[in-house]
Short mmCIF file of C-alpha atoms in Angstrom, two decimals:
data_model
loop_
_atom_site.label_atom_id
_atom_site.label_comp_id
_atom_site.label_asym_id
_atom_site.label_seq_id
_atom_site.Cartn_x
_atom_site.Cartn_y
_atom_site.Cartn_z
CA UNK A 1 0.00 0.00 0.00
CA UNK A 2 1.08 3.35 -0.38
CA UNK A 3 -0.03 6.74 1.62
CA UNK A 4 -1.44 9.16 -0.92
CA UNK A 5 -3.32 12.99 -0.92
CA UNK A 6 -6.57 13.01 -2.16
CA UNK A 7 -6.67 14.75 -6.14
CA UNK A 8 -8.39 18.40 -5.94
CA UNK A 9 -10.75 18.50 -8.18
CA UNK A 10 -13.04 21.70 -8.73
CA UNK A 11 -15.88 20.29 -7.60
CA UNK A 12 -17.23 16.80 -6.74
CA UNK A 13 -19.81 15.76 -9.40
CA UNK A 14 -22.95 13.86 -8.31
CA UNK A 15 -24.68 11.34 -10.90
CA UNK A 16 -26.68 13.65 -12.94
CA UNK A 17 -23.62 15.91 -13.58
CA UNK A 18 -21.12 13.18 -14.90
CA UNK A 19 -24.35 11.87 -17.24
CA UNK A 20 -24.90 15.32 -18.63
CA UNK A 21 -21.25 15.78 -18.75
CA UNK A 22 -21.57 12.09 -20.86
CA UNK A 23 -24.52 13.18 -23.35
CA UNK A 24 -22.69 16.72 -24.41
CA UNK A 25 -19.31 14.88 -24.73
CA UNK A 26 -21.34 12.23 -26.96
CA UNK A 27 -23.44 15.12 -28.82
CA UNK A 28 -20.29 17.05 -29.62
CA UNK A 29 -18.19 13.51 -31.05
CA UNK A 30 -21.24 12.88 -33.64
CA UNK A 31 -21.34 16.74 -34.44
CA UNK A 32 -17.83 16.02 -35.50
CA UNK A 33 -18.42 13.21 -37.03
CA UNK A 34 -21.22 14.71 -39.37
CA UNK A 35 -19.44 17.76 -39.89
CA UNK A 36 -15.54 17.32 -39.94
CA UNK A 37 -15.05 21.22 -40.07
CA UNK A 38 -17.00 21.82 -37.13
CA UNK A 39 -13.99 22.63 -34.39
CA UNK A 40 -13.06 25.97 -37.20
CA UNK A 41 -16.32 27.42 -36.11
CA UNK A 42 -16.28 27.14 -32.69
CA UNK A 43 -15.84 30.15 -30.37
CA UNK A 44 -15.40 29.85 -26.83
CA UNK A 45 -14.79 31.23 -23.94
CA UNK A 46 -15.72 31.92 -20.13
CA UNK A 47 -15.34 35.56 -18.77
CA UNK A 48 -12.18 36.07 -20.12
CA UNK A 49 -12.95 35.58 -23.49
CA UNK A 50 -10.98 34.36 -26.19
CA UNK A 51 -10.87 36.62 -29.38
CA UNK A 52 -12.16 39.07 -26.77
CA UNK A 53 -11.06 40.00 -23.36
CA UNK A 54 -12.49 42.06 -20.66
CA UNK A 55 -11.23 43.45 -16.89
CA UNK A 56 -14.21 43.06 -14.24
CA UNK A 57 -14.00 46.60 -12.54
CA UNK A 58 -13.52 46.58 -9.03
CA UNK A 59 -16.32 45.50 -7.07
CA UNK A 60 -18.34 44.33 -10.00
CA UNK A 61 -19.69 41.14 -10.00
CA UNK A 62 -20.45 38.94 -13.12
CA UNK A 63 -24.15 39.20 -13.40
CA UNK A 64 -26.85 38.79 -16.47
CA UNK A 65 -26.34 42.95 -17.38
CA UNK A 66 -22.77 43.27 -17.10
CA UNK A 67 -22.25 39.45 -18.99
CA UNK A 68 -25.07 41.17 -22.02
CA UNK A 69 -22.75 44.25 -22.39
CA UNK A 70 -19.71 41.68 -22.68
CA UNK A 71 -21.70 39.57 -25.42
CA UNK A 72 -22.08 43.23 -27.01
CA UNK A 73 -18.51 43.32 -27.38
CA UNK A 74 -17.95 39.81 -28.12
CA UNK A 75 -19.72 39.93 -31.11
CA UNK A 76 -18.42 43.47 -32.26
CA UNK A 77 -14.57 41.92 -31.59
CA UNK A 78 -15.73 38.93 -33.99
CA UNK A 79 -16.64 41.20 -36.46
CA UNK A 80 -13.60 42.55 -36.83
CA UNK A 81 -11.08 39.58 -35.93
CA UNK A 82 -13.15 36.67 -37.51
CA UNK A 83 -14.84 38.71 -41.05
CA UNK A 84 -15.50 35.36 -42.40
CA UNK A 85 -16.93 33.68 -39.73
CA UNK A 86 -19.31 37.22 -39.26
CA UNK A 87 -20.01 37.43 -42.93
CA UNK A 88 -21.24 33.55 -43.69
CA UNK A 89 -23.17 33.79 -39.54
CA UNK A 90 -21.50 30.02 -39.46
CA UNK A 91 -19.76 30.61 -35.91
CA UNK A 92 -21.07 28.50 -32.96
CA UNK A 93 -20.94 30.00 -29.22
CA UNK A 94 -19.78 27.86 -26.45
CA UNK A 95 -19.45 29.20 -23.14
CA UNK A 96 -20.34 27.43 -19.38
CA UNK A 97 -23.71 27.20 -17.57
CA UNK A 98 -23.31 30.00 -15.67
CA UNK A 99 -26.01 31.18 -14.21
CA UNK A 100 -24.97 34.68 -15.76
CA UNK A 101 -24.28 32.83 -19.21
CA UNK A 102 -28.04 30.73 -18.77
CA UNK A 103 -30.03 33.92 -17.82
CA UNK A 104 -32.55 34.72 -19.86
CA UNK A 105 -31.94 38.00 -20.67
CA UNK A 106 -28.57 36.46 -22.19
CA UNK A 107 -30.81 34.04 -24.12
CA UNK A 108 -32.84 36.58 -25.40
CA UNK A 109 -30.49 38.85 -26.73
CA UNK A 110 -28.26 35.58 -28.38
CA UNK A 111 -31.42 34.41 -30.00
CA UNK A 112 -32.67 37.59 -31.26
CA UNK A 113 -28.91 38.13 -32.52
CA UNK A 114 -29.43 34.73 -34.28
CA UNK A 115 -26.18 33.08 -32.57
CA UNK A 116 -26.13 29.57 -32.88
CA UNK A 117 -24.97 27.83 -29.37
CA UNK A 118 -23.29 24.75 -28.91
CA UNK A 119 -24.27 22.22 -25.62
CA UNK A 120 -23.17 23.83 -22.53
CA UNK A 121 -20.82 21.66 -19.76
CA UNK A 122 -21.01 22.42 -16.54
CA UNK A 123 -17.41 23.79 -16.65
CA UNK A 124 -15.14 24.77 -19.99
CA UNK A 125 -12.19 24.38 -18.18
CA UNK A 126 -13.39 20.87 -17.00
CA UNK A 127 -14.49 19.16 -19.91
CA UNK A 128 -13.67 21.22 -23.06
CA UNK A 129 -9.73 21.40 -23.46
CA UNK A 130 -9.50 17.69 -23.34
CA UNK A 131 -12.31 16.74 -25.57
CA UNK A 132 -11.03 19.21 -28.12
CA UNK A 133 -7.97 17.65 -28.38
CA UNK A 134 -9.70 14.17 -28.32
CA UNK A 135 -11.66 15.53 -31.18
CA UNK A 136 -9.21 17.49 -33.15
CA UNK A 137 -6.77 13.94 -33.06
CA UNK A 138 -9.74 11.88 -34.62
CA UNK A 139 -10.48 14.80 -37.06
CA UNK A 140 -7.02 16.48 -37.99
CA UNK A 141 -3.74 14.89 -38.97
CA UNK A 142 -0.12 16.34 -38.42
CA UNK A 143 1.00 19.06 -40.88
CA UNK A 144 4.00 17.75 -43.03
CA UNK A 145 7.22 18.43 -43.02
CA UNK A 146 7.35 18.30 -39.27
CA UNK A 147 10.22 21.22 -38.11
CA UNK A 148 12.10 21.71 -35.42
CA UNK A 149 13.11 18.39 -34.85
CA UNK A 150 16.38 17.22 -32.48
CA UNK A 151 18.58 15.11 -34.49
CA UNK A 152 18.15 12.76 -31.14
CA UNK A 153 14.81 12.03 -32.81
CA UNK A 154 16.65 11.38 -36.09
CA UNK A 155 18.64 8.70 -34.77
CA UNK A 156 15.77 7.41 -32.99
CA UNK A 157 13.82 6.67 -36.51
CA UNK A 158 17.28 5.31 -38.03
CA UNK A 159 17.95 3.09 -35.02
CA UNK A 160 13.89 1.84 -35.29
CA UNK A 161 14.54 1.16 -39.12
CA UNK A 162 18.12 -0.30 -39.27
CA UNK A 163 16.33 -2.73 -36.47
CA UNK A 164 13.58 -3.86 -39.37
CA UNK A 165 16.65 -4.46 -42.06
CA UNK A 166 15.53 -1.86 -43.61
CA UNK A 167 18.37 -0.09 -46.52
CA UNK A 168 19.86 3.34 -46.08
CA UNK A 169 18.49 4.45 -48.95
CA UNK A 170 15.08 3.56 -47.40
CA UNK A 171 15.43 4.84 -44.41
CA UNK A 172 16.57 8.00 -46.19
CA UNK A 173 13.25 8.10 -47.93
CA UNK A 174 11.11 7.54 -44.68
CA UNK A 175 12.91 10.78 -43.02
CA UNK A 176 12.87 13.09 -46.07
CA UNK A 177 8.61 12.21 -46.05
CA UNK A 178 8.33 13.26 -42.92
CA UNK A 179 10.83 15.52 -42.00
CA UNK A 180 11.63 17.65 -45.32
CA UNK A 181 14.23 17.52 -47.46
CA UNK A 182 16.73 19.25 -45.33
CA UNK A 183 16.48 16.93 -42.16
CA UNK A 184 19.70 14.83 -43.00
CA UNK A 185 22.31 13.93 -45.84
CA UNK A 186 21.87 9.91 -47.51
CA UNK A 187 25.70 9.76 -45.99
CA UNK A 188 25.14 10.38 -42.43
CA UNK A 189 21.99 7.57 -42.32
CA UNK A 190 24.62 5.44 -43.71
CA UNK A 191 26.99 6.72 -41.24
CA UNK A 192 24.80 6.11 -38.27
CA UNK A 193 23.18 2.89 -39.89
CA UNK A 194 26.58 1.22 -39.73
CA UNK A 195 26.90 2.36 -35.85
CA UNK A 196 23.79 0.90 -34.64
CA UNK A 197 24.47 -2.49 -36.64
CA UNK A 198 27.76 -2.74 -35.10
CA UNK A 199 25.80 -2.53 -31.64
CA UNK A 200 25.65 1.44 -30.54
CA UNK A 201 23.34 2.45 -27.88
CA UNK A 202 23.67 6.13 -27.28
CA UNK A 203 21.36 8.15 -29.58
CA UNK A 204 23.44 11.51 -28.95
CA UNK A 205 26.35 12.81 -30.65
CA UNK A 206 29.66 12.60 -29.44
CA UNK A 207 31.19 15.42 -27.84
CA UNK A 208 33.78 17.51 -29.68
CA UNK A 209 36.48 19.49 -28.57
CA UNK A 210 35.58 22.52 -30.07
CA UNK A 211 36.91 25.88 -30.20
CA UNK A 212 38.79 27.58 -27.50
CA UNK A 213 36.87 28.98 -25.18
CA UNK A 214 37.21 33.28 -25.09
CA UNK A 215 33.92 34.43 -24.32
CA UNK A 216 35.21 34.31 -20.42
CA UNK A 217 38.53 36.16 -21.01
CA UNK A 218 39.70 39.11 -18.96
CA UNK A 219 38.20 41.60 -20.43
CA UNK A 220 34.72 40.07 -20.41
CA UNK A 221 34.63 39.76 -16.99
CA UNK A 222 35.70 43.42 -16.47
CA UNK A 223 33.11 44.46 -18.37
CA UNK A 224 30.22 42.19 -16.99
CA UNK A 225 31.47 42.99 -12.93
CA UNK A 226 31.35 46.84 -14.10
CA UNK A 227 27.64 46.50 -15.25
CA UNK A 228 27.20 44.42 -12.11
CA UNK A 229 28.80 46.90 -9.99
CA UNK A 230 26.40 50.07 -11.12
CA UNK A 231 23.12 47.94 -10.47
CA UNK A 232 22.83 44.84 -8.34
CA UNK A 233 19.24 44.45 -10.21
CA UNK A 234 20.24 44.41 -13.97
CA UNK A 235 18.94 41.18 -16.01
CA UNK A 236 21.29 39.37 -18.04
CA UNK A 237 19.41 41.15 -21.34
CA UNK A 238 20.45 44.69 -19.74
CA UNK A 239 23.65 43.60 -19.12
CA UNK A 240 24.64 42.73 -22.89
CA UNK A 241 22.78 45.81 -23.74
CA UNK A 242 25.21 47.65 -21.22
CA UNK A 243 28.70 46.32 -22.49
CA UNK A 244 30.92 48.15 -24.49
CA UNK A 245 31.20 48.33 -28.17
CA UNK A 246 34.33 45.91 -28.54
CA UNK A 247 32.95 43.16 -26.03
CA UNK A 248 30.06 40.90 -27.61
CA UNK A 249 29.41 37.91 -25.97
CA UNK A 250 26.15 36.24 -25.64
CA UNK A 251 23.91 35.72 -23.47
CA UNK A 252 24.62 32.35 -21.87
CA UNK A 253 28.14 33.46 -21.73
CA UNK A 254 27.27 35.90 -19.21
CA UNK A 255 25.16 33.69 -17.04
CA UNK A 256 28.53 31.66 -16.74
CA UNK A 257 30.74 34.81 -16.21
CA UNK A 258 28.25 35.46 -13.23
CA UNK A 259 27.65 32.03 -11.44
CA UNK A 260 31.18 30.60 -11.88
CA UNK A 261 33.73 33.39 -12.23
CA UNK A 262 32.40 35.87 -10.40
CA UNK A 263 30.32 33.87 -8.56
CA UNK A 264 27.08 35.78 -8.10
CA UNK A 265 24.31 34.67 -7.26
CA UNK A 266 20.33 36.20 -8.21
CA UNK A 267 18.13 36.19 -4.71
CA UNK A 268 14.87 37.96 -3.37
CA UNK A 269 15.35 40.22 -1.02
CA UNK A 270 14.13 38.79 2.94
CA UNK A 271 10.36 39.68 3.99
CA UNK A 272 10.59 41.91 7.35
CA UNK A 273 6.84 42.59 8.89
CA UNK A 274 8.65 46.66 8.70
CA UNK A 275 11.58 48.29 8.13
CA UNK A 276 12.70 49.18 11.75
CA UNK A 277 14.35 52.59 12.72
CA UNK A 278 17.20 52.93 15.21
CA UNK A 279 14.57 54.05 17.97
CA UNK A 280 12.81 50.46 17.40
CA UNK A 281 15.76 48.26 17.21
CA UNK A 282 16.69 50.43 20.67
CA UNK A 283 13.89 49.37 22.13
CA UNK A 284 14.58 45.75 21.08
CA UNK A 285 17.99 46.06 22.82
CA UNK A 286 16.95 46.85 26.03
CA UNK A 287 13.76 44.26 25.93
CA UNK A 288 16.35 42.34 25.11
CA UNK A 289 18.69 42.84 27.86
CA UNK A 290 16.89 43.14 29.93
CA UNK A 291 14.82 39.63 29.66
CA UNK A 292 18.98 38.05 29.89
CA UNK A 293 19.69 39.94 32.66
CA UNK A 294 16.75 38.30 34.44
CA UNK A 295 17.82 34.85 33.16
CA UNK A 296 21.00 35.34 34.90
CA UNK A 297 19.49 36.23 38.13
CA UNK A 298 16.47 33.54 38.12
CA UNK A 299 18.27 30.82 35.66
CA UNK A 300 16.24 28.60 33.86
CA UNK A 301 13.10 28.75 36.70
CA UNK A 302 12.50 31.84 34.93
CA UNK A 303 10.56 30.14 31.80
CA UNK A 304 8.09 28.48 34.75
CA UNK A 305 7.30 32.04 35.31
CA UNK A 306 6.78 33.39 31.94
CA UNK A 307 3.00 34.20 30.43
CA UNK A 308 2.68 35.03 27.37
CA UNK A 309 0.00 36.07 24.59
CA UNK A 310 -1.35 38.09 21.46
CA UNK A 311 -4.14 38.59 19.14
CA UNK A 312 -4.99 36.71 16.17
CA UNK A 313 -7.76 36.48 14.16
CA UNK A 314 -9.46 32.93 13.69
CA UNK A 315 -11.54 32.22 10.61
CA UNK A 316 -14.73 30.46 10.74
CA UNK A 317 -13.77 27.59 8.76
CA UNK A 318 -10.34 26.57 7.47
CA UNK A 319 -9.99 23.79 4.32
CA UNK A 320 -8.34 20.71 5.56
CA UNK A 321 -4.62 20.89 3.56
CA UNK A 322 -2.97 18.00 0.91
CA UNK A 323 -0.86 16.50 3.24
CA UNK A 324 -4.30 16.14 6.03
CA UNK A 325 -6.32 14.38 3.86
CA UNK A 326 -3.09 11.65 2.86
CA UNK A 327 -4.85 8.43 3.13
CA UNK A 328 -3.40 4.56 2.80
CA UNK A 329 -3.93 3.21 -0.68
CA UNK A 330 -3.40 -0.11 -2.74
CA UNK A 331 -2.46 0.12 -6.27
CA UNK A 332 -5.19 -0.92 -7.87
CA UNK A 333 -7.27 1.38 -5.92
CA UNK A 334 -8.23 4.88 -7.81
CA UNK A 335 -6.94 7.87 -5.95
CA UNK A 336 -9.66 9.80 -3.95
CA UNK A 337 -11.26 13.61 -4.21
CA UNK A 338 -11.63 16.33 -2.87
CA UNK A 339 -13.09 19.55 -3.74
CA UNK A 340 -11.38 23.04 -3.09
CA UNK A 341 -12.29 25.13 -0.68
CA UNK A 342 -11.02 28.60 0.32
CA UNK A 343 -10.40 30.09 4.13
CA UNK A 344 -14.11 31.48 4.69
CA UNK A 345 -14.34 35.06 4.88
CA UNK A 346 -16.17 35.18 8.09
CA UNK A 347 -13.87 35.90 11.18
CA UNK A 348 -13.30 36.92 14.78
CA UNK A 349 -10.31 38.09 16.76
CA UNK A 350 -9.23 35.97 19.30
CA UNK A 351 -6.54 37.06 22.14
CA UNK A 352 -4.86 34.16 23.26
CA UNK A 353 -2.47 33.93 26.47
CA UNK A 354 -0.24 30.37 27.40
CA UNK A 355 2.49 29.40 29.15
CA UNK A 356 5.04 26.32 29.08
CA UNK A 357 2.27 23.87 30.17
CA UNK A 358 -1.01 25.28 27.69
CA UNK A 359 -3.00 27.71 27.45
CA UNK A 360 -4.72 29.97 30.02
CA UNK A 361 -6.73 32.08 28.17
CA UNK A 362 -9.03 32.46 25.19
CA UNK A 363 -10.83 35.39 24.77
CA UNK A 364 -13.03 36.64 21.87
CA UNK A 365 -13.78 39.72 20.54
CA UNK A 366 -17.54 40.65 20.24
CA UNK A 367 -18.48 41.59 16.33
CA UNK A 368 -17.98 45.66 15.27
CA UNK A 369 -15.51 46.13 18.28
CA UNK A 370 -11.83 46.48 18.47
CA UNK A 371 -8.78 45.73 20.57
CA UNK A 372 -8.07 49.12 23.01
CA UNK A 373 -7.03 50.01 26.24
CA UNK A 374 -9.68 49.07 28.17
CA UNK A 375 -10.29 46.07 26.93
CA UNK A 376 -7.52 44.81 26.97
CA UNK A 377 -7.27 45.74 31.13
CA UNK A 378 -10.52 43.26 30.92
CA UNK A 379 -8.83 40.44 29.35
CA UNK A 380 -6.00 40.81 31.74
CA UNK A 381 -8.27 40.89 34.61
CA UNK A 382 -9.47 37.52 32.96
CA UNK A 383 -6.13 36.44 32.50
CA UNK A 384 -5.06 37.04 36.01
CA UNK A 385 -8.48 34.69 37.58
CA UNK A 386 -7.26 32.09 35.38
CA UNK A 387 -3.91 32.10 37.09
CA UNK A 388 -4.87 31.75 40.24
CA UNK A 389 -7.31 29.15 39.65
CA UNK A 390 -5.22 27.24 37.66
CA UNK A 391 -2.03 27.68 39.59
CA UNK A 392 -3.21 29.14 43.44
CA UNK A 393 -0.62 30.39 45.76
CA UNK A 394 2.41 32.65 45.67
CA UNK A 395 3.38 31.59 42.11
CA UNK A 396 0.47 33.69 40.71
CA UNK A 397 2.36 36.91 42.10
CA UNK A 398 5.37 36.24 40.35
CA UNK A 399 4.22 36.11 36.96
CA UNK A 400 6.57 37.55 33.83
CA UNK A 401 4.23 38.63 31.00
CA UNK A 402 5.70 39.03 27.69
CA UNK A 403 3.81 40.62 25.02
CA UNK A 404 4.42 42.94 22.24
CA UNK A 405 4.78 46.99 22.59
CA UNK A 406 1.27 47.28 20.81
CA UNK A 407 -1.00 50.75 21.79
CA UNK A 408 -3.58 48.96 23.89
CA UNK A 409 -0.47 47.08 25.84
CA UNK A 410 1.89 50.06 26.22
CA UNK A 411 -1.20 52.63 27.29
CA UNK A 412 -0.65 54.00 30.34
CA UNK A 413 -4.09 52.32 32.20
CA UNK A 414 -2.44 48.69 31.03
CA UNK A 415 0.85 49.85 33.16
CA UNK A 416 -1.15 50.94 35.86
CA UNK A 417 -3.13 48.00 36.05
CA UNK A 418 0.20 45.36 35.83
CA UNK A 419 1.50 47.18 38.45
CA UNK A 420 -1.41 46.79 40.56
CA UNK A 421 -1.42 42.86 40.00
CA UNK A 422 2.73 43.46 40.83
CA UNK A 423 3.76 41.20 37.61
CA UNK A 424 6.76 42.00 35.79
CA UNK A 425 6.64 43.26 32.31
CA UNK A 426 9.46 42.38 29.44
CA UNK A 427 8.65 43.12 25.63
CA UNK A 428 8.45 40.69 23.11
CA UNK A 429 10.75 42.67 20.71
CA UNK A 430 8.25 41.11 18.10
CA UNK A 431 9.91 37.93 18.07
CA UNK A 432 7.99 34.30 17.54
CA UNK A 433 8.08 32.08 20.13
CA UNK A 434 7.43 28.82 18.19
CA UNK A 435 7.78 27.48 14.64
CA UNK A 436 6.00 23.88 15.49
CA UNK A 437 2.65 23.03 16.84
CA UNK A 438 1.82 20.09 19.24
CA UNK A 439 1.97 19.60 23.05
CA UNK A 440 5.98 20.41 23.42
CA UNK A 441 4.70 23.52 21.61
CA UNK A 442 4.43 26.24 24.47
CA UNK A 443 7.41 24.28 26.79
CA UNK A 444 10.06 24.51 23.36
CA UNK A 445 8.59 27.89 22.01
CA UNK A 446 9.07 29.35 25.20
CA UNK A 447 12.21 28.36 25.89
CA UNK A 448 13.48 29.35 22.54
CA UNK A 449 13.18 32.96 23.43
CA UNK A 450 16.37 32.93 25.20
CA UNK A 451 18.13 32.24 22.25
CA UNK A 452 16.00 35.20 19.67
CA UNK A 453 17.01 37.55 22.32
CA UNK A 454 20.65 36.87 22.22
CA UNK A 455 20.01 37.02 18.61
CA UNK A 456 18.63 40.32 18.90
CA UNK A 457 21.46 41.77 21.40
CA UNK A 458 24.05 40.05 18.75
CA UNK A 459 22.28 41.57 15.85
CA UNK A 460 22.14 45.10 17.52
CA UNK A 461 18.24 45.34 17.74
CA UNK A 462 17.83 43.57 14.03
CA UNK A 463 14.96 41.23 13.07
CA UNK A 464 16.12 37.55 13.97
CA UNK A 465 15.12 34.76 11.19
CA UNK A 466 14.02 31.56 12.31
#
């Protein structure tokens, strides 16, 4: 057996679907059939369009009017890009089942317009692509002299015909049918004839010394680490724009100049949540030093001590991933589906506190209200009753809360009231505490902030990767 994902699919058909999905598929072969020309008339196309192409403004949605104005244009851009299909009215519409495309002020206006539709699927994407090229190989041969051919081909066909005993000159024949007149000399089948009968495998010609190479010389290197020099961001097209009269050298001679002589390499530039200024990365420094100056004192006992928490919003439903839905399979068994869902728009904010054991605290924000001040004293007020139910005695007093220097937690009423409860206060510095979920989650995340903030007193206030 072997563990699989389940295939996304766009949507999981039910009976009725897959037979009407059958009946057009069958409607359209026979239409070909009868009428071998058919596929040349066809036009098709879902909101994009095909010989015509429209932008959905923002905030527009893709109803019955705005769909009529786009048949409006569709039919004024065949008019112009397909005269001959316009003039002789022989073109056929094909579009989805929409419930824009099915309305019936769509039908009206296609019927009054005397446009001839074709069966409708219940998805283009789904089921036309693959039955027109099922079609068009049943209906349509290849177009002869086939070009742009590797001679690794070539040597295929000779190898396949020398096998049948077939002559040189034959085999000659047989490639200059197919492949035009130009594809290969009657001495080089002979040639490579005589190679295969005397027992060669490898289809590919043998490498040749070949000229010296001087497309890396001195001078072209000067040239391409001056261009590189001015602009860390120039493409390999604006450097060979960018050289200097007497150096041409192409373009694949540059990549090499750059990878292996000067050894450059292209990368993105590193994702920071902001771009911090000296004030912020001084007040990472002293969160920083001041959370190891309080390991020194308390020593690791000072991670039993430590709450944390911060807000994040929670969406109402979230699709199960690939790897979740992996399932044990034989291999005569099919591969199952799923259909593709997106994170729902619907959402709350949820504040969240934990320590090294779990979590203390969840706390949800009503609808149409946001995170300030005073409610954020209320969650702590929460957060402190949880404590000392949870963990009663003179371990609740000592608590060390680490969160973020956001408004509603540096405002002057959250001081007051963290002074009141006597807990000590030491800034997250914006660091993550955790990269893995599961129950060694909070004891490992936690305990990892030791190390980001001697990252961040290393790094002079700088964000710390992972």
């Amino acid at each position: 057996m072997r563990r699989v994902a389940a295939k996304f699919v766009p949507k999981l058909l039910n009976c009725d679907q897959k037979q009407h999905r059958m009946n057009i598929a069958n409607e359209m072969l026979d239409s070909v059939h009868d009428d071998p020309n058919l596929l040349q008339r066809v036009i098709t196309g879902d909101e994009a369009g095909v010989v015509h192409h429209e932008f959905l403004p923002q905030g527009r949605t893709v109803n019955k009017e705005y769909y009529l104005q786009v048949m409006r244009n569709f039919r004024e851009a065949i008019r112009q890009k397909r005269p001959d299909l316009w003039k002789n009215k022989n073109w056929l519409l094909h579009h989805d089942n929409a419930p824009a495309h099915t309305s019936l002020l769509v039908r009206d206006f296609l019927a009054k317009n005397n446009t001839l539709m074709m069966p409708r699927s219940h998805r283009i994407s789904q089921i036309w692509p693959p039955l027109y090229y099922e079609v068009r190989s049943a209906s349509v041969s290849m177009e002869l002299p086939l070009v742009n051919v590797s001679t690794c081909e070539l040597h295929f066909v000779i190898r396949f015909f020398t096998a049948k005993n077939e002559t040189a000159v034959n085999i000659h024949r047989n490639l200059v049918s197919v492949y035009g007149e130009g594809c290969m000399s009657i001495q080089m089948v002979r040639r490579w004839r005589s190679w295969f009968l005397e027992g060669r495998q490898n289809l590919y010609d043998d490498e040749r010394s070949g000229r010296p190479v001087t497309a890396t010389d001195n001078a072209a290197v000067a040239a391409v680490r001056n261009v590189m020099e001015v602009d860390r961001r120039v493409t390999i097209d604006e450097i060979m724009i960018r050289l200097p009269p007497g150096i041409e050298i192409g373009r694949s001679s540059i990549g090499t100049i750059m990878l292996d002589v000067l050894n450059f390499r292209k990368v993105c530039a590193i994702w920071f949540p902001r771009l911090l200024s000296e004030n912020h990365k001084q007040q990472r420094m002293e969160a920083a030093r001041a959370f190891l100056e309080i390991h020194r004192r308390d020593g690791d006992q000072l991670f039993s001590r430590i709450v944390t928490g911060d807000e994040s919003w929670v969406h109402h439903s979230t699709p199960e991933t690939k790897r979740q839905s992996m399932v044990w399979k034989k291999p005569e068994e099919g591969v199952p589906k799923k259909a593709k869902f997106t994170i729902s728009a619907g959402k709350v904010m949820a504040i969240v506190f934990w320590d090294c054991k779990g979590v203390f605290l969840v706390d949800y924000l009503s609808s149409n209200t946001t995170v300030n001040a005073a409610r954020y004293c209320e969650v702590l007020t929460k957060l402190r009753t949880s404590i000392k139910r949870k963990h009663p005695g003179p371990w609740s007093r000592k608590v060390l809360l680490v969160h973020d220097n956001a408004r509603p937690h540096a405002a002057r009423t959250t001081h007051t009231l963290l002074e009141n409860f006597k807990w000590e206060i030491i800034s997250s510095g914006g660091e993550p505490l955790a990269t893995k979920t599961g129950h060694a989650w909070y004891n490992s995340g936690i305990k990892k902030l030791l190390q980001r903030y001697q990252k961040c007193s290393d790094r002079n206030g700088d964000y710390v990767e992972k």
